[in-house]
Short mmCIF file of N, CA and C in Angstrom, two decimals:
data_model
loop_
_atom_site.label_atom_id
_atom_site.label_comp_id
_atom_site.label_asym_id
_atom_site.label_seq_id
_atom_site.Cartn_x
_atom_site.Cartn_y
_atom_site.Cartn_z
N UNK A 1 25.10 13.75 13.93
CA UNK A 1 25.13 12.32 13.75
C UNK A 1 23.79 11.86 13.18
N UNK A 2 23.83 11.06 12.15
CA UNK A 2 22.62 10.56 11.52
C UNK A 2 22.37 9.15 12.01
N UNK A 3 21.15 8.91 12.47
CA UNK A 3 20.78 7.57 12.92
C UNK A 3 19.54 7.13 12.18
N UNK A 4 19.38 5.84 12.03
CA UNK A 4 18.21 5.29 11.36
C UNK A 4 17.00 5.37 12.27
N UNK A 5 15.86 5.59 11.66
CA UNK A 5 14.61 5.61 12.42
C UNK A 5 14.32 4.20 12.92
N UNK A 6 13.78 4.07 14.12
CA UNK A 6 13.48 2.74 14.62
C UNK A 6 12.38 2.07 13.80
N UNK A 7 12.51 0.79 13.62
CA UNK A 7 11.51 0.03 12.88
C UNK A 7 10.32 -0.23 13.80
N UNK A 8 9.10 0.12 13.35
CA UNK A 8 7.95 -0.12 14.21
C UNK A 8 7.70 -1.62 14.36
N UNK A 9 7.09 -1.98 15.47
CA UNK A 9 6.77 -3.39 15.70
C UNK A 9 5.78 -3.87 14.65
N UNK A 10 5.86 -5.12 14.30
CA UNK A 10 4.97 -5.69 13.29
C UNK A 10 3.52 -5.59 13.76
N UNK A 11 2.68 -5.11 12.87
CA UNK A 11 1.26 -4.98 13.18
C UNK A 11 0.52 -6.15 12.56
N UNK A 12 -0.53 -6.61 13.19
CA UNK A 12 -1.29 -7.70 12.58
C UNK A 12 -2.02 -7.20 11.34
N UNK A 13 -2.05 -8.02 10.33
CA UNK A 13 -2.76 -7.70 9.10
C UNK A 13 -4.24 -7.93 9.34
N UNK A 14 -5.08 -6.94 9.03
CA UNK A 14 -6.50 -7.06 9.34
C UNK A 14 -7.35 -7.44 8.14
N UNK A 15 -6.86 -7.27 6.93
CA UNK A 15 -7.64 -7.58 5.73
C UNK A 15 -7.18 -8.91 5.15
N UNK A 16 -8.03 -9.95 5.22
CA UNK A 16 -7.62 -11.26 4.68
C UNK A 16 -7.42 -11.25 3.16
N UNK A 17 -7.95 -10.26 2.47
CA UNK A 17 -7.76 -10.17 1.02
C UNK A 17 -6.30 -9.89 0.67
N UNK A 18 -5.52 -9.42 1.64
CA UNK A 18 -4.11 -9.12 1.39
C UNK A 18 -3.21 -10.34 1.54
N UNK A 19 -3.74 -11.45 2.05
CA UNK A 19 -2.92 -12.65 2.25
C UNK A 19 -2.24 -13.14 0.96
N UNK A 20 -2.99 -13.31 -0.15
CA UNK A 20 -2.30 -13.77 -1.37
C UNK A 20 -1.30 -12.75 -1.91
N UNK A 21 -1.57 -11.47 -1.69
CA UNK A 21 -0.64 -10.43 -2.14
C UNK A 21 0.63 -10.49 -1.31
N UNK A 22 0.48 -10.66 0.00
CA UNK A 22 1.66 -10.78 0.88
C UNK A 22 2.50 -11.99 0.46
N UNK A 23 1.84 -13.10 0.12
CA UNK A 23 2.58 -14.29 -0.32
C UNK A 23 3.37 -14.00 -1.60
N UNK A 24 2.75 -13.28 -2.54
CA UNK A 24 3.45 -12.93 -3.78
C UNK A 24 4.64 -12.02 -3.51
N UNK A 25 4.44 -11.03 -2.64
CA UNK A 25 5.53 -10.10 -2.32
C UNK A 25 6.68 -10.84 -1.66
N UNK A 26 6.38 -11.72 -0.72
CA UNK A 26 7.43 -12.47 -0.03
C UNK A 26 8.18 -13.40 -0.99
N UNK A 27 7.46 -13.92 -2.00
CA UNK A 27 8.08 -14.81 -2.98
C UNK A 27 8.82 -14.03 -4.07
N UNK A 28 8.61 -12.71 -4.13
CA UNK A 28 9.26 -11.91 -5.16
C UNK A 28 8.54 -11.95 -6.49
N UNK A 29 7.27 -12.37 -6.49
CA UNK A 29 6.49 -12.45 -7.72
C UNK A 29 5.90 -11.08 -8.07
N UNK A 30 5.58 -10.90 -9.35
CA UNK A 30 4.94 -9.67 -9.79
C UNK A 30 3.48 -9.68 -9.38
N UNK A 31 2.94 -8.51 -9.12
CA UNK A 31 1.53 -8.38 -8.77
C UNK A 31 0.72 -8.15 -10.03
N UNK A 32 -0.52 -8.62 -10.00
CA UNK A 32 -1.41 -8.46 -11.15
C UNK A 32 -2.23 -7.17 -11.00
N UNK A 33 -3.00 -6.87 -12.02
CA UNK A 33 -3.89 -5.71 -11.97
C UNK A 33 -4.92 -5.88 -10.86
N UNK A 34 -5.43 -7.09 -10.70
CA UNK A 34 -6.39 -7.35 -9.62
C UNK A 34 -5.75 -7.15 -8.25
N UNK A 35 -4.49 -7.52 -8.11
CA UNK A 35 -3.78 -7.28 -6.85
C UNK A 35 -3.68 -5.78 -6.57
N UNK A 36 -3.38 -5.02 -7.60
CA UNK A 36 -3.30 -3.57 -7.44
C UNK A 36 -4.64 -2.97 -7.05
N UNK A 37 -5.71 -3.49 -7.64
CA UNK A 37 -7.05 -3.02 -7.28
C UNK A 37 -7.36 -3.34 -5.83
N UNK A 38 -6.96 -4.52 -5.38
CA UNK A 38 -7.17 -4.91 -3.98
C UNK A 38 -6.38 -4.00 -3.05
N UNK A 39 -5.14 -3.70 -3.39
CA UNK A 39 -4.32 -2.81 -2.57
C UNK A 39 -4.94 -1.41 -2.50
N UNK A 40 -5.49 -0.95 -3.61
CA UNK A 40 -6.09 0.38 -3.65
C UNK A 40 -7.38 0.43 -2.83
N UNK A 41 -8.13 -0.66 -2.81
CA UNK A 41 -9.44 -0.68 -2.16
C UNK A 41 -9.40 -1.00 -0.67
N UNK A 42 -8.31 -1.58 -0.20
CA UNK A 42 -8.28 -2.01 1.20
C UNK A 42 -8.24 -0.82 2.15
N UNK A 43 -8.78 -1.03 3.34
CA UNK A 43 -8.72 -0.01 4.39
C UNK A 43 -7.55 -0.27 5.33
N UNK A 44 -6.83 -1.36 5.11
CA UNK A 44 -5.69 -1.72 5.95
C UNK A 44 -4.43 -1.04 5.39
N UNK A 45 -4.34 0.26 5.59
CA UNK A 45 -3.26 1.05 5.02
C UNK A 45 -1.90 0.64 5.56
N UNK A 46 -1.81 0.32 6.84
CA UNK A 46 -0.51 -0.03 7.43
C UNK A 46 0.07 -1.29 6.80
N UNK A 47 -0.77 -2.26 6.47
CA UNK A 47 -0.26 -3.47 5.81
C UNK A 47 0.26 -3.15 4.42
N UNK A 48 -0.43 -2.26 3.71
CA UNK A 48 0.04 -1.85 2.38
C UNK A 48 1.39 -1.14 2.50
N UNK A 49 1.51 -0.27 3.50
CA UNK A 49 2.77 0.44 3.73
C UNK A 49 3.90 -0.55 4.03
N UNK A 50 3.62 -1.53 4.88
CA UNK A 50 4.65 -2.51 5.23
C UNK A 50 5.07 -3.35 4.03
N UNK A 51 4.10 -3.73 3.18
CA UNK A 51 4.45 -4.49 1.97
C UNK A 51 5.30 -3.64 1.03
N UNK A 52 4.92 -2.38 0.85
CA UNK A 52 5.69 -1.49 -0.02
C UNK A 52 7.10 -1.28 0.52
N UNK A 53 7.22 -1.14 1.84
CA UNK A 53 8.54 -0.94 2.44
C UNK A 53 9.40 -2.20 2.28
N UNK A 54 8.78 -3.36 2.37
CA UNK A 54 9.51 -4.61 2.17
C UNK A 54 10.10 -4.68 0.76
N UNK A 55 9.29 -4.31 -0.23
CA UNK A 55 9.77 -4.31 -1.61
C UNK A 55 10.88 -3.27 -1.79
N UNK A 56 10.70 -2.08 -1.21
CA UNK A 56 11.72 -1.02 -1.31
C UNK A 56 13.04 -1.46 -0.70
N UNK A 57 12.98 -2.07 0.48
CA UNK A 57 14.21 -2.52 1.14
C UNK A 57 14.89 -3.63 0.33
N UNK A 58 14.09 -4.50 -0.27
CA UNK A 58 14.66 -5.58 -1.07
C UNK A 58 15.37 -5.03 -2.30
N UNK A 59 14.79 -3.99 -2.90
CA UNK A 59 15.36 -3.43 -4.13
C UNK A 59 16.52 -2.47 -3.87
N UNK A 60 16.42 -1.66 -2.81
CA UNK A 60 17.37 -0.56 -2.63
C UNK A 60 18.10 -0.59 -1.30
N UNK A 61 17.83 -1.56 -0.46
CA UNK A 61 18.47 -1.60 0.85
C UNK A 61 17.84 -0.60 1.80
N UNK A 62 18.54 -0.30 2.86
CA UNK A 62 18.00 0.59 3.89
C UNK A 62 18.62 1.98 3.77
N UNK A 63 18.71 2.48 2.54
CA UNK A 63 19.28 3.79 2.31
C UNK A 63 18.20 4.73 1.79
N UNK A 64 18.32 5.97 2.13
CA UNK A 64 17.41 7.00 1.62
C UNK A 64 18.24 8.04 0.88
N UNK A 65 17.73 8.51 -0.22
CA UNK A 65 18.41 9.52 -1.02
C UNK A 65 17.52 10.75 -1.13
N UNK A 66 18.13 11.87 -1.36
CA UNK A 66 17.37 13.09 -1.57
C UNK A 66 18.12 13.96 -2.56
N UNK A 67 17.40 14.91 -3.10
CA UNK A 67 17.96 15.81 -4.09
C UNK A 67 17.61 17.23 -3.69
N UNK A 68 18.56 18.12 -3.76
CA UNK A 68 18.32 19.52 -3.46
C UNK A 68 18.37 20.29 -4.77
N UNK A 69 17.27 20.93 -5.10
CA UNK A 69 17.21 21.78 -6.29
C UNK A 69 17.20 23.24 -5.84
N UNK A 70 18.13 23.99 -6.36
CA UNK A 70 18.17 25.42 -6.03
C UNK A 70 18.05 26.19 -7.34
N UNK A 71 17.10 27.08 -7.36
CA UNK A 71 16.89 27.93 -8.54
C UNK A 71 17.15 29.37 -8.11
N UNK A 72 18.19 29.95 -8.65
CA UNK A 72 18.55 31.32 -8.31
C UNK A 72 17.86 32.28 -9.25
N UNK A 73 17.13 33.22 -8.69
CA UNK A 73 16.45 34.23 -9.47
C UNK A 73 17.30 35.49 -9.44
N UNK A 74 17.85 35.89 -10.58
CA UNK A 74 18.77 37.03 -10.63
C UNK A 74 18.04 38.36 -10.77
N UNK A 75 16.75 38.35 -10.89
CA UNK A 75 16.06 39.63 -11.07
C UNK A 75 15.69 40.27 -9.77
#
């Protein structure tokens, strides 16, 4: 039986520089190059993960896909 992983409790955002980025993500707006630089430079990794997961769920739902590649060596 396959079950979904439990959603972790919301963590407080610790980097105030992520506030405008969070607002853009929630509004569905595109991020700028400066926003990307801020995401790359922040030490608040969990907030970045939560923002990325929010975008992923909005685009693809709560489904995960995988691919199995098998390469048979006949020698």
